[in-house]
Coordinates of N, CA and C and ligand atoms in Angstrom, one line a residue:
V1 N 1.0 -1.1 -0.1 CA 0.1 0.0 0.0 C 1.0 1.2 0.0
S2 N 0.9 2.0 -1.0 CA 1.5 3.3 -1.1 C 0.9 4.4 -0.1
R3 N 2.0 5.4 0.1 CA 1.7 6.5 1.1 C 0.1 7.1 0.4
R4 N 0.6 7.5 -0.9 CA -0.5 8.1 -1.4 C -1.9 7.5 -1.3
R5 N -2.1 6.3 -1.4 CA -3.1 5.6 -1.7 C -4.0 5.5 -0.1
M6 N -3.1 5.5 0.9 CA -3.4 5.5 2.3 C -4.1 6.9 2.5
G7 N -3.4 8.0 2.2 CA -4.0 9.1 2.3 C -5.1 9.8 1.4
A8 N -5.3 9.1 0.6 CA -6.7 9.4 -0.4 C -7.7 9.1 0.4
K9 N -8.7 9.8 -0.1 CA -10.0 9.6 0.2 C -10.5 8.5 -0.5
P10 N -11.3 7.6 0.0 CA -12.0 6.4 -0.7 C -12.5 7.1 -2.1
K11 N -12.2 6.4 -3.6 CA -12.4 7.1 -4.7 C -14.1 6.5 -4.8
K12 N -14.6 7.8 -5.3 CA -15.9 7.2 -5.9 C -15.9 6.4 -7.2
A13 N -16.8 5.5 -7.1 CA -17.1 4.8 -8.2 C -17.3 5.5 -9.5
K14 N -16.7 5.1 -10.8 CA -17.1 6.0 -11.8 C -18.6 6.0 -12.0
R15 N -19.3 7.1 -12.7 CA -20.3 7.4 -13.0 C -20.6 6.9 -14.1
V16 N -21.8 6.1 -14.6 CA -22.3 5.7 -15.8 C -23.2 6.7 -16.4
A17 N -23.0 7.3 -17.5 CA -23.9 8.1 -17.9 C -25.0 7.8 -18.8
Y18 N -24.9 6.6 -19.1 CA -26.7 6.1 -19.6 C -27.1 5.2 -18.9
R19 N -28.6 5.1 -18.8 CA -29.5 4.1 -18.5 C -30.6 3.6 -19.4
F20 N -30.6 2.3 -19.6 CA -31.6 1.9 -20.5 C -32.8 2.2 -19.8
I21 N -33.8 2.7 -20.5 CA -35.2 2.6 -20.2 C -36.1 1.4 -20.1
E22 N -36.2 0.7 -19.2 CA -36.7 -0.7 -19.5 C -38.5 -0.5 -19.8
P23 N -38.9 -1.2 -21.1 CA -40.2 -0.8 -21.5 C -41.6 -1.4 -20.2
T24 N -40.9 -2.2 -19.6 CA -42.0 -2.5 -18.5 C -42.1 -1.8 -17.1
S25 N -40.7 -0.6 -16.8 CA -41.0 0.2 -15.9 C -42.2 0.9 -15.9
D26 N -42.3 1.9 -14.9 CA -43.5 2.8 -14.7 C -43.1 4.0 -16.0
D27 N -42.1 4.6 -16.0 CA -41.6 5.5 -17.0 C -41.5 4.9 -18.3
G28 N -41.0 3.8 -18.5 CA -41.0 3.2 -19.7 C -42.5 2.6 -20.6
G29 N -43.6 2.6 -19.8 CA -44.6 2.1 -20.2 C -45.4 3.6 -21.2
H30 N -45.1 4.6 -20.6 CA -45.8 5.7 -21.2 C -45.0 6.2 -22.4
M31 N -43.6 6.2 -22.1 CA -42.7 6.3 -22.9 C -42.5 5.4 -24.4
Y32 N -42.5 4.5 -24.2 CA -42.7 3.5 -25.5 C -44.2 3.5 -26.1
A33 N -45.1 3.7 -25.3 CA -46.4 4.1 -26.1 C -46.4 5.4 -26.6
L34 N -45.7 6.0 -26.0 CA -45.6 7.5 -26.9 C -44.9 7.3 -28.4
L35 N -43.6 6.9 -27.9 CA -42.9 6.3 -29.2 C -43.5 5.5 -30.5
R36 N -44.6 4.5 -30.1 CA -45.3 3.6 -31.0 C -46.2 4.9 -31.6
T37 N -46.9 5.5 -30.8 CA -48.0 6.4 -31.2 C -47.4 7.6 -32.5
L38 N -46.0 7.9 -32.0 CA -45.6 8.7 -32.9 C -45.0 8.3 -34.2
I39 N -44.7 6.9 -34.2 CA -44.1 6.2 -35.3 C -45.5 5.9 -36.2
E40 N -46.5 5.6 -35.5 CA -47.8 5.1 -36.3 C -48.3 6.7 -36.8
Q41 N -48.1 7.7 -36.1 CA -48.9 9.1 -36.9 C -47.8 9.5 -37.9
H42 N -46.4 9.5 -37.5 CA -45.6 10.4 -38.5 C -44.4 9.5 -39.1
H43 N -44.2 8.4 -38.6 CA -42.7 7.8 -38.9 C -42.9 6.2 -39.3
T44 N -44.0 6.0 -40.3 CA -44.5 4.6 -40.4 C -43.3 3.7 -41.1
E45 N -42.3 4.5 -41.6 CA -41.3 3.6 -42.4 C -40.5 3.1 -41.3
L46 N -40.3 3.3 -40.0 CA -40.0 3.0 -38.6 C -40.6 1.9 -37.9
R47 N -41.8 1.6 -38.4 CA -42.9 0.4 -38.0 C -41.9 -0.8 -37.5
N48 N -41.1 -1.3 -38.3 CA -40.4 -2.5 -38.0 C -38.8 -2.3 -37.1
A49 N -38.5 -1.1 -36.9 CA -37.0 -0.9 -36.5 C -37.3 -0.9 -34.9
K50 N -36.2 -1.3 -34.3 CA -36.3 -1.6 -33.0 C -35.7 -0.6 -32.2
I51 N -36.4 0.1 -31.7 CA -36.0 1.6 -31.0 C -35.7 1.4 -29.4
A52 N -34.7 1.5 -29.2 CA -34.5 1.7 -27.1 C -34.6 2.8 -27.0
L53 N -34.9 3.2 -25.7 CA -35.0 4.6 -25.2 C -33.8 4.3 -24.0
A54 N -33.2 5.7 -23.8 CA -32.3 5.4 -22.5 C -32.1 7.0 -21.9
W55 N -32.0 7.0 -20.8 CA -31.7 8.2 -20.0 C -30.1 8.4 -20.6
N56 N -29.9 9.7 -20.4 CA -28.6 10.5 -20.1 C -28.5 11.1 -19.1
L57 N -27.5 10.8 -18.1 CA -27.5 11.5 -16.8 C -26.5 12.5 -16.8
A58 N -25.7 12.8 -17.6 CA -24.3 13.3 -17.7 C -24.4 14.7 -18.4
W59 N -25.4 14.9 -19.3 CA -25.0 16.2 -20.3 C -25.3 17.4 -19.8
K60 N -24.4 18.3 -19.7 CA -24.6 19.6 -19.1 C -24.6 20.7 -20.0
A61 N -25.2 22.0 -19.8 CA -25.1 22.9 -20.7 C -23.7 23.4 -21.0
D62 N -23.4 23.4 -22.2 CA -22.1 24.0 -23.0 C -22.0 25.3 -22.7
V63 N -20.8 25.8 -23.3 CA -20.4 27.3 -22.7 C -21.4 28.3 -23.3
D64 N -21.9 28.2 -24.3 CA -23.2 29.2 -24.9 C -24.5 28.9 -24.1
G65 N -24.6 28.0 -23.1 CA -25.6 27.7 -22.2 C -26.5 26.7 -22.8
R66 N -26.2 26.0 -24.1 CA -27.0 25.3 -24.7 C -27.3 24.0 -24.0
L67 N -27.9 23.2 -23.8 CA -28.0 22.0 -23.4 C -28.6 20.8 -24.2
T68 N -28.0 19.8 -24.4 CA -28.3 18.8 -25.1 C -29.5 17.9 -24.5
L69 N -30.9 17.8 -25.1 CA -32.0 17.5 -24.7 C -32.2 15.9 -25.0
G70 N -31.7 15.3 -26.4 CA -31.9 14.3 -26.8 C -31.0 14.1 -28.2
M71 N -31.0 12.8 -28.1 CA -30.1 12.3 -29.3 C -30.4 11.1 -30.1
C72 N -30.3 10.8 -31.0 CA -30.9 9.7 -31.8 C -29.6 9.1 -32.5
R73 N -29.2 7.8 -32.0 CA -28.2 7.1 -32.6 C -28.5 5.8 -33.2
R74 N -27.6 5.8 -34.3 CA -28.2 4.4 -35.2 C -27.3 3.6 -34.5
V75 N -27.5 2.3 -34.4 CA -26.9 1.3 -33.8 C -25.9 0.6 -35.1
G76 N -24.9 0.3 -34.9 CA -23.7 0.2 -36.0 C -23.8 -1.1 -36.5
D77 N -23.2 -1.8 -37.4 CA -23.2 -3.0 -37.9 C -22.4 -4.1 -36.8
L78 N -21.2 -3.4 -35.7 CA -20.5 -4.1 -34.9 C -21.2 -4.4 -34.1
E79 N -22.1 -3.7 -33.5 CA -23.1 -3.8 -32.2 C -24.1 -4.5 -32.8
R80 N -24.9 -4.5 -33.9 CA -25.8 -5.4 -34.6 C -25.1 -7.0 -34.6
E81 N -23.9 -7.0 -34.9 CA -23.4 -8.4 -35.1 C -23.3 -9.0 -33.5
L82 N -23.1 -8.3 -32.7 CA -22.8 -8.7 -31.2 C -24.2 -9.1 -30.4
H83 N -25.1 -8.6 -31.1 CA -26.3 -8.9 -30.4 C -27.1 -9.7 -31.3
D84 N -27.1 -9.8 -32.6 CA -27.3 -10.5 -33.3 C -29.0 -10.5 -33.4
L85 N -29.8 -11.1 -33.4 CA -31.3 -11.0 -33.2 C -31.8 -9.8 -32.3
D86 N -31.2 -9.8 -31.2 CA -31.7 -9.0 -30.2 C -31.5 -7.7 -30.3
S87 N -30.6 -7.3 -31.4 CA -30.2 -5.8 -31.5 C -31.2 -4.9 -31.9
F88 N -31.1 -3.8 -31.2 CA -31.5 -2.8 -31.3 C -31.2 -2.2 -32.9
D89 N -31.9 -1.0 -33.6 CA -31.6 -0.5 -34.8 C -31.1 1.2 -34.6
F90 N -32.0 1.5 -33.5 CA -31.5 3.0 -32.9 C -31.7 2.9 -31.7
V91 N -31.3 3.8 -30.8 CA -31.5 4.2 -29.5 C -31.6 5.6 -29.3
I92 N -32.8 6.3 -28.9 CA -33.2 7.4 -28.6 C -32.5 7.9 -27.0
I93 N -31.7 8.5 -26.7 CA -31.4 8.9 -25.8 C -31.7 10.3 -25.1
L94 N -32.4 10.6 -24.2 CA -33.0 11.8 -23.5 C -32.3 12.0 -22.0
H95 N -32.5 13.7 -22.0 CA -32.0 14.1 -20.8 C -33.2 14.0 -19.8
E96 N -32.7 13.0 -18.8 CA -33.5 12.8 -17.7 C -33.9 14.1 -16.8
P97 N -32.9 14.9 -16.5 CA -33.9 16.0 -15.5 C -34.8 17.0 -16.4
T98 N -34.6 17.0 -17.7 CA -35.5 17.7 -18.5 C -36.9 16.9 -18.4
W99 N -36.7 15.7 -18.8 CA -37.7 14.9 -19.1 C -38.8 14.8 -17.9
R100 N -38.1 14.7 -16.7 CA -38.9 14.8 -15.4 C -39.3 16.1 -14.8
D101 N -38.9 17.0 -15.4 CA -39.1 18.4 -14.8 C -40.6 18.6 -14.6
P102 N -41.2 18.7 -13.7 CA -42.6 19.0 -13.6 C -42.9 20.2 -14.5
L103 N -42.2 21.3 -14.7 CA -42.4 22.2 -15.6 C -42.4 22.1 -17.2
T104 N -41.9 20.8 -17.3 CA -41.8 20.4 -18.8 C -43.1 20.0 -19.3
P105 N -43.7 20.6 -20.1 CA -45.1 20.3 -20.6 C -44.8 19.2 -21.4
D106 N -46.2 18.2 -21.5 CA -46.3 16.8 -22.4 C -45.9 17.3 -23.5
L107 N -46.5 18.3 -24.2 CA -46.2 18.7 -25.7 C -44.8 18.8 -26.0
F108 N -44.0 19.0 -25.1 CA -42.7 19.4 -25.3 C -42.0 17.9 -25.4
R109 N -42.3 17.1 -24.6 CA -41.7 15.5 -24.3 C -42.1 15.0 -26.0
R110 N -43.2 15.1 -26.2 CA -43.9 14.6 -27.4 C -43.1 14.9 -28.6
A111 N -42.9 16.5 -28.9 CA -42.2 17.1 -29.9 C -40.8 16.7 -29.8
L112 N -40.0 16.3 -28.6 CA -38.8 16.2 -28.2 C -38.5 14.6 -29.0
V113 N -39.4 13.7 -28.7 CA -39.3 12.1 -29.3 C -39.4 12.3 -30.6
D114 N -40.6 13.1 -31.0 CA -40.6 13.2 -32.5 C -39.6 13.7 -33.4
H115 N -38.9 14.7 -32.6 CA -37.7 15.5 -33.5 C -36.7 14.1 -33.4
E116 N -36.5 13.5 -32.5 CA -35.4 12.4 -32.6 C -35.7 11.4 -33.5
L117 N -37.2 11.0 -33.6 CA -37.5 10.1 -34.6 C -37.2 10.7 -35.9
C118 N -37.3 11.9 -36.3 CA -36.9 12.6 -37.5 C -35.6 12.0 -37.7
H119 N -34.7 11.7 -36.8 CA -33.2 11.5 -37.2 C -33.2 10.0 -37.7
A120 N -34.1 9.4 -37.3 CA -33.8 8.0 -37.9 C -34.6 7.5 -39.3
S121 N -33.8 6.9 -40.1 CA -34.7 7.0 -41.4 C -34.3 5.5 -41.9
V122 N -34.9 5.0 -43.1 CA -34.8 3.9 -43.8 C -33.6 4.4 -45.2
K123 N -32.8 3.4 -45.3 CA -32.1 4.1 -46.4 C -32.7 3.2 -47.6
L124 N -32.7 4.0 -48.7 CA -33.6 3.6 -50.1 C -32.5 3.3 -50.9
D125 N -32.9 2.2 -51.9 CA -32.0 1.8 -53.1 C -32.4 2.7 -54.0
M126 N -31.8 2.3 -55.5 CA -32.1 3.2 -56.3 C -33.5 3.4 -57.1
R127 N -34.3 2.2 -56.8 CA -35.6 2.0 -57.1 C -36.7 3.0 -55.9
G128 N -36.1 3.2 -55.1 CA -36.8 4.1 -53.9 C -37.5 3.1 -53.1
E129 N -36.7 1.6 -53.0 CA -37.2 0.7 -52.1 C -36.4 0.5 -50.8
P130 N -36.9 0.2 -49.7 CA -36.1 0.3 -48.7 C -34.6 -0.9 -49.1
E131 N -33.5 -0.4 -48.7 CA -32.3 -1.3 -49.0 C -32.3 -2.3 -47.7
Q132 N -31.7 -3.5 -48.4 CA -31.4 -4.4 -47.6 C -30.1 -4.9 -47.4
D133 N -29.1 -5.2 -46.2 CA -28.1 -5.8 -46.4 C -27.9 -7.1 -46.9
E134 N -26.6 -7.8 -46.7 CA -26.5 -9.1 -47.5 C -27.2 -10.1 -46.5
R135 N -27.6 -9.7 -45.3 CA -28.3 -10.5 -44.3 C -29.7 -10.4 -44.5
G136 N -30.3 -9.6 -45.4 CA -31.7 -9.4 -45.7 C -32.5 -8.4 -44.6
R137 N -31.3 -7.8 -43.9 CA -32.0 -6.6 -42.7 C -32.0 -5.6 -43.3
V138 N -33.0 -4.9 -42.6 CA -33.3 -3.0 -43.5 C -32.1 -2.5 -43.1
V139 N -31.5 -1.6 -44.2 CA -30.6 -0.7 -44.0 C -30.8 0.8 -43.4
Y140 N -30.8 1.0 -42.2 CA -31.2 2.4 -41.4 C -29.9 3.4 -41.7
R141 N -30.4 4.6 -41.8 CA -29.4 5.7 -41.6 C -29.8 6.7 -40.8
T142 N -29.2 7.9 -40.6 CA -29.4 9.1 -39.7 C -29.6 10.2 -40.8
R143 N -30.7 10.8 -40.2 CA -31.0 12.0 -41.0 C -30.7 13.1 -40.4
K144 N -29.8 14.5 -41.1 CA -29.5 15.5 -40.3 C -30.9 16.7 -40.4
H145 N -31.0 17.4 -39.5 CA -31.7 18.6 -39.6 C -31.8 19.4 -40.6
D146 N -33.4 19.8 -41.1 CA -33.6 20.4 -42.2 C -32.9 21.8 -42.2
L147 N -32.7 22.3 -41.1 CA -32.0 23.8 -41.0 C -31.2 23.7 -39.8
E148 N -29.8 24.3 -40.3 CA -28.8 24.7 -39.5 C -28.6 26.3 -39.5
E149 N -28.9 27.1 -38.7 CA -28.7 28.4 -38.8 C -28.6 29.2 -37.7
F150 N -28.0 30.3 -37.4 CA -27.8 31.3 -36.3 C -29.2 32.1 -36.1
S151 N -29.7 32.5 -35.2 CA -30.9 33.4 -35.1 C -30.7 34.6 -35.7
C152 N -29.4 35.1 -35.2 CA -29.1 36.4 -35.4 C -29.0 36.8 -36.9
I153 N -28.7 35.9 -37.9 CA -28.5 35.7 -39.0 C -29.7 35.9 -39.7
A154 N -30.8 35.0 -39.0 CA -32.3 34.9 -39.4 C -32.8 36.5 -39.1
S155 N -32.6 37.0 -38.2 CA -33.2 38.2 -37.8 C -32.5 39.4 -38.7
R156 N -31.4 39.3 -39.2 CA -30.7 40.5 -40.0 C -30.9 40.3 -41.4
Y157 N -31.4 39.1 -42.1 CA -31.2 38.8 -43.7 C -32.7 37.9 -43.6
G158 N -33.4 37.4 -42.9 CA -34.7 36.8 -43.0 C -34.3 35.6 -43.8
C159 N -35.3 35.2 -44.6 CA -35.6 33.9 -45.6 C -34.3 33.9 -46.6
W160 N -33.0 34.2 -46.1 CA -32.0 34.4 -47.4 C -31.6 33.2 -48.1
K161 N -31.8 32.0 -47.8 CA -32.0 30.7 -48.5 C -32.8 29.7 -48.5
S162 N -33.2 28.8 -49.7 CA -34.5 28.0 -49.5 C -34.7 27.2 -48.2
D163 N -33.7 26.6 -47.5 CA -34.0 26.1 -46.3 C -34.7 27.0 -45.8
I164 N -34.2 28.3 -45.1 CA -35.0 29.0 -44.3 C -36.4 29.2 -44.8
T165 N -36.5 29.4 -45.9 CA -37.9 29.8 -46.5 C -38.8 28.7 -45.9
A166 N -38.2 27.4 -46.4 CA -39.3 26.1 -46.2 C -39.6 26.3 -44.7
F167 N -38.5 26.5 -43.6 CA -38.6 26.5 -42.4 C -39.6 27.6 -41.7
G168 N -39.6 28.8 -42.5 CA -40.3 29.9 -42.1 C -41.8 29.4 -42.6
Q169 N -41.9 28.8 -43.6 CA -43.3 28.7 -44.4 C -43.9 27.5 -43.1
A170 N -43.0 26.6 -42.6 CA -43.6 25.5 -41.7 C -44.2 26.2 -40.5
L171 N -43.2 27.2 -39.8 CA -43.8 27.9 -38.7 C -44.9 28.6 -38.9
E172 N -45.0 29.2 -40.3 CA -46.6 29.9 -40.5 C -47.7 29.0 -40.3
R173 N -47.4 27.6 -40.9 CA -48.4 26.6 -40.7 C -48.8 26.2 -39.4
A174 N -47.7 26.1 -38.5 CA -48.0 25.8 -37.4 C -48.7 26.9 -36.7
R175 N -48.6 27.9 -36.9 CA -48.9 29.3 -36.0 C -50.6 29.4 -36.4
L176 N -51.0 28.9 -38.2 CA -52.4 29.1 -38.4 C -53.0 28.0 -37.9
R177 N -52.3 26.7 -37.9 CA -53.2 25.8 -37.0 C -53.2 25.9 -35.5
S178 N -52.4 26.4 -34.9 CA -52.6 26.9 -33.5 C -54.1 27.8 -33.3
N179 N -53.5 28.5 -34.4 CA -54.9 29.7 -34.0 C -56.3 29.2 -34.4
D180 N -56.3 28.1 -35.0 CA -57.5 27.4 -35.6 C -58.2 26.6 -34.4
R181 N -57.1 26.2 -33.6 CA -57.3 25.5 -32.4 C -57.9 26.4 -31.2
W182 N -57.4 27.6 -31.2 CA -57.5 28.4 -30.2 C -59.0 29.0 -30.2
V183 N -59.4 29.1 -31.6 CA -60.8 29.5 -32.0 C -61.8 28.5 -31.5
G184 N -61.4 27.2 -31.8 CA -62.3 26.0 -31.3 C -62.4 26.0 -29.6
Y185 N -61.5 26.3 -29.1 CA -61.2 25.8 -27.4 C -62.2 27.3 -27.3
R186 N -62.1 28.6 -27.8 CA -62.8 29.5 -27.3 C -64.5 29.6 -27.6
S187 N -64.7 28.7 -28.7 CA -66.2 28.5 -28.8 C -66.7 27.7 -27.7
L188 N -65.9 26.5 -27.6 CA -66.1 25.6 -26.4 C -66.4 26.1 -25.3
Q189 N -65.6 27.2 -25.0 CA -66.0 28.2 -23.6 C -66.7 28.7 -23.5
Q190 N -67.6 29.1 -24.6 CA -68.6 29.9 -24.9 C -69.9 29.0 -24.7
E191 N -69.7 27.9 -25.2 CA -71.0 26.8 -25.2 C -71.0 26.3 -23.6
L192 N -69.7 26.3 -22.9 CA -69.7 25.9 -21.3 C -70.3 26.9 -20.8
R193 N -70.3 28.0 -21.0 CA -70.4 29.2 -20.3 C -72.2 29.5 -20.6
D194 N -72.5 29.1 -21.7 CA -74.2 29.3 -21.8 C -74.8 28.3 -21.0
A195 N -74.0 27.1 -21.0 CA -74.7 25.8 -20.2 C -74.2 26.0 -18.8
G196 N -73.6 27.4 -18.3 CA -73.6 27.8 -16.8 C -72.2 27.4 -16.2
R197 N -71.4 26.8 -17.0 CA -70.3 26.7 -16.6 C -68.8 27.9 -17.2
S198 N -68.1 28.1 -16.1 CA -67.3 29.2 -16.6 C -65.9 28.3 -16.7
V199 N -65.2 28.0 -17.9 CA -63.7 27.4 -17.8 C -62.9 28.2 -18.5
P200 N -61.7 28.3 -17.6 CA -60.5 29.4 -18.5 C -60.3 28.6 -19.6
V201 N -59.8 29.3 -20.6 CA -59.6 28.7 -22.3 C -58.3 27.9 -22.1
D202 N -57.3 28.4 -20.9 CA -56.3 27.7 -21.0 C -56.3 26.4 -20.3
V203 N -57.3 26.2 -19.5 CA -57.4 24.7 -19.0 C -58.3 24.0 -20.2
I204 N -59.3 24.6 -20.8 CA -59.8 24.1 -22.1 C -58.5 23.2 -23.2
A205 N -57.8 24.0 -23.4 CA -56.5 24.0 -24.0 C -55.7 22.8 -23.3
E206 N -55.7 22.7 -21.9 CA -55.0 21.4 -21.4 C -55.8 19.8 -21.6
W207 N -57.1 19.9 -21.9 CA -57.7 18.8 -21.9 C -57.6 17.8 -23.2
T208 N -57.7 17.0 -23.0 CA -57.7 15.9 -24.3 C -58.8 15.9 -25.4
D209 N -58.7 15.5 -26.5 CA -59.5 15.9 -27.4 C -61.0 15.1 -27.1
D210 N -60.9 13.9 -26.5 CA -61.9 13.0 -25.9 C -62.7 14.0 -24.9
Q211 N -61.9 14.7 -23.8 CA -62.6 15.4 -23.0 C -63.4 16.5 -23.7
R212 N -62.6 17.2 -24.6 CA -63.4 18.6 -25.1 C -64.7 18.1 -25.9
R213 N -64.7 16.6 -26.4 CA -65.8 16.1 -27.0 C -66.8 16.0 -26.0
E214 N -66.3 15.5 -25.0 CA -67.1 14.9 -23.7 C -67.7 16.3 -23.2
A215 N -67.1 17.5 -23.2 CA -67.7 18.7 -22.4 C -68.4 19.4 -23.5
A216 N -68.3 19.2 -24.7 CA -69.2 19.6 -25.8 C -70.7 19.1 -25.7
T217 N -70.2 17.9 -25.6 CA -71.7 16.9 -25.7 C -72.6 17.1 -24.3
W218 N -71.6 17.3 -23.3 CA -72.6 18.0 -21.9 C -73.0 19.1 -22.2
A219 N -72.4 19.8 -22.6 CA -73.0 21.5 -22.8 C -74.2 21.4 -23.8
A220 N -74.2 20.7 -24.8 CA -75.6 20.8 -25.7 C -76.5 20.1 -24.8
L221 N -76.4 18.7 -24.1 CA -77.2 18.2 -23.5 C -77.9 19.2 -22.3
R222 N -77.2 19.9 -21.9 CA -77.6 20.4 -20.7 C -78.5 21.8 -21.3
M223 N -78.1 22.0 -22.2 CA -78.9 23.3 -22.9 C -80.1 22.6 -23.3
D224 N -80.4 21.5 -23.8 CA -81.4 20.9 -24.6 C -82.3 20.4 -23.1
M225 N -82.0 19.8 -22.3 CA -82.6 19.1 -21.1 C -82.1 19.5 -19.7
P226 N -82.1 20.7 -19.5 CA -81.4 21.6 -18.3 C -82.0 20.5 -17.0
A227 N -83.5 20.2 -17.0 CA -83.6 19.8 -15.7 C -83.5 18.4 -15.4
R228 N -83.0 17.6 -16.6 CA -82.3 16.0 -16.4 C -80.9 16.2 -15.8
F229 N -80.3 17.3 -16.1 CA -78.9 17.2 -16.3 C -78.4 17.9 -15.1
R230 N -78.4 17.4 -13.8 CA -78.0 18.1 -12.7 C -76.3 18.1 -12.4
D231 N -75.8 18.7 -11.4 CA -74.4 19.0 -11.3 C -73.6 17.3 -11.2
E232 N -74.5 16.3 -10.7 CA -73.9 15.2 -10.5 C -73.5 14.6 -12.1
A233 N -74.4 15.0 -13.2 CA -73.9 14.4 -14.3 C -72.8 15.2 -14.9
V234 N -72.2 15.9 -14.2 CA -71.2 16.6 -14.6 C -69.8 15.9 -15.0
P235 N -69.4 15.9 -16.1 CA -68.1 14.9 -16.0 C -67.1 15.5 -15.1
P236 N -66.2 14.7 -14.2 CA -65.5 15.0 -13.2 C -64.5 16.2 -13.7
F237 N -63.6 16.0 -14.6 CA -62.6 17.0 -15.1 C -63.5 18.5 -15.4
L238 N -64.5 18.3 -15.9 CA -65.3 19.7 -15.7 C -65.5 20.4 -14.7
A239 N -65.9 19.5 -13.7 CA -66.6 19.8 -12.5 C -65.3 20.5 -11.8
T240 N -64.2 19.7 -11.6 CA -62.9 20.5 -11.3 C -62.3 21.8 -11.9
A241 N -62.2 21.6 -13.1 CA -62.2 22.7 -13.8 C -62.7 24.3 -13.7
A242 N -63.9 23.8 -13.5 CA -65.1 25.1 -13.4 C -64.7 25.5 -11.9
A243 N -64.4 24.8 -11.0 CA -64.1 25.2 -9.6 C -62.7 26.1 -9.5
R244 N -62.1 26.0 -10.7 CA -60.7 26.9 -10.4 C -61.2 28.3 -10.8
P245 N -60.5 29.1 -10.3 CA -60.6 30.6 -10.5 C -60.5 30.9 -11.9
E246 N -61.4 31.7 -12.5 CA -60.9 31.9 -13.8 C -60.1 33.0 -14.0
T247 N -58.8 32.7 -14.7 CA -57.7 33.5 -15.0 C -57.7 34.2 -16.0
V248 N -58.2 33.7 -17.3 CA -58.2 34.1 -18.6 C -59.6 34.1 -19.0
A249 N -60.0 35.4 -19.7 CA -61.2 35.6 -20.0 C -61.8 35.0 -21.2
Ligands
ZN1 ZN1 -31.7 16.6 -33.6

């Protein structure tokens, strides 16, 4: 035993930066379900891809204050070879503290996973068919971002090249869609008000589509047959929402 070792504090075990998210764990159940939903909605070419989710526990903000929140890594031929039939095709790595933060909205989590899925793609052959390797496995590739730009350049020069124009148009489409949604929320708010329930529009925005349909149905029935639909017939989410003080007119 050297003097240095005797004097040294007991060394902490090396930290492990990644943790596999088990599909059967509490988090995993929801997260893999979200992954499946997004694949069915927007990434059907990945239906047969085996995609793992993992936490990253070590990412820190860089010198510009930017923090990596997610990453999509394609599993290479060597790892595929070592794990053979059990091998994943991609691993989506997520920054655990951000994901778990109670201030992180579900829409943000959804957009993050959707973003990482955009990096995962199938390699196509000359005829536009999915390419297979010599063992008959689908060949995957990673896709880069549509746009890489500094916001100060966008602010100085606007849509100065075609990828920025396309990105600007996409933002505009999203803005119009979200306006439509808010108009829809406001008209539901009015229907509920007519039926005697005052619900803030930001609460209506948090409801699921099913809940909004249920609330609209309730409001319509309440207007048609007020006597038969007393307070106990109010859907529970609507009862609690209306009890909250109204913050948005
Ligand atoms: Zn990305």
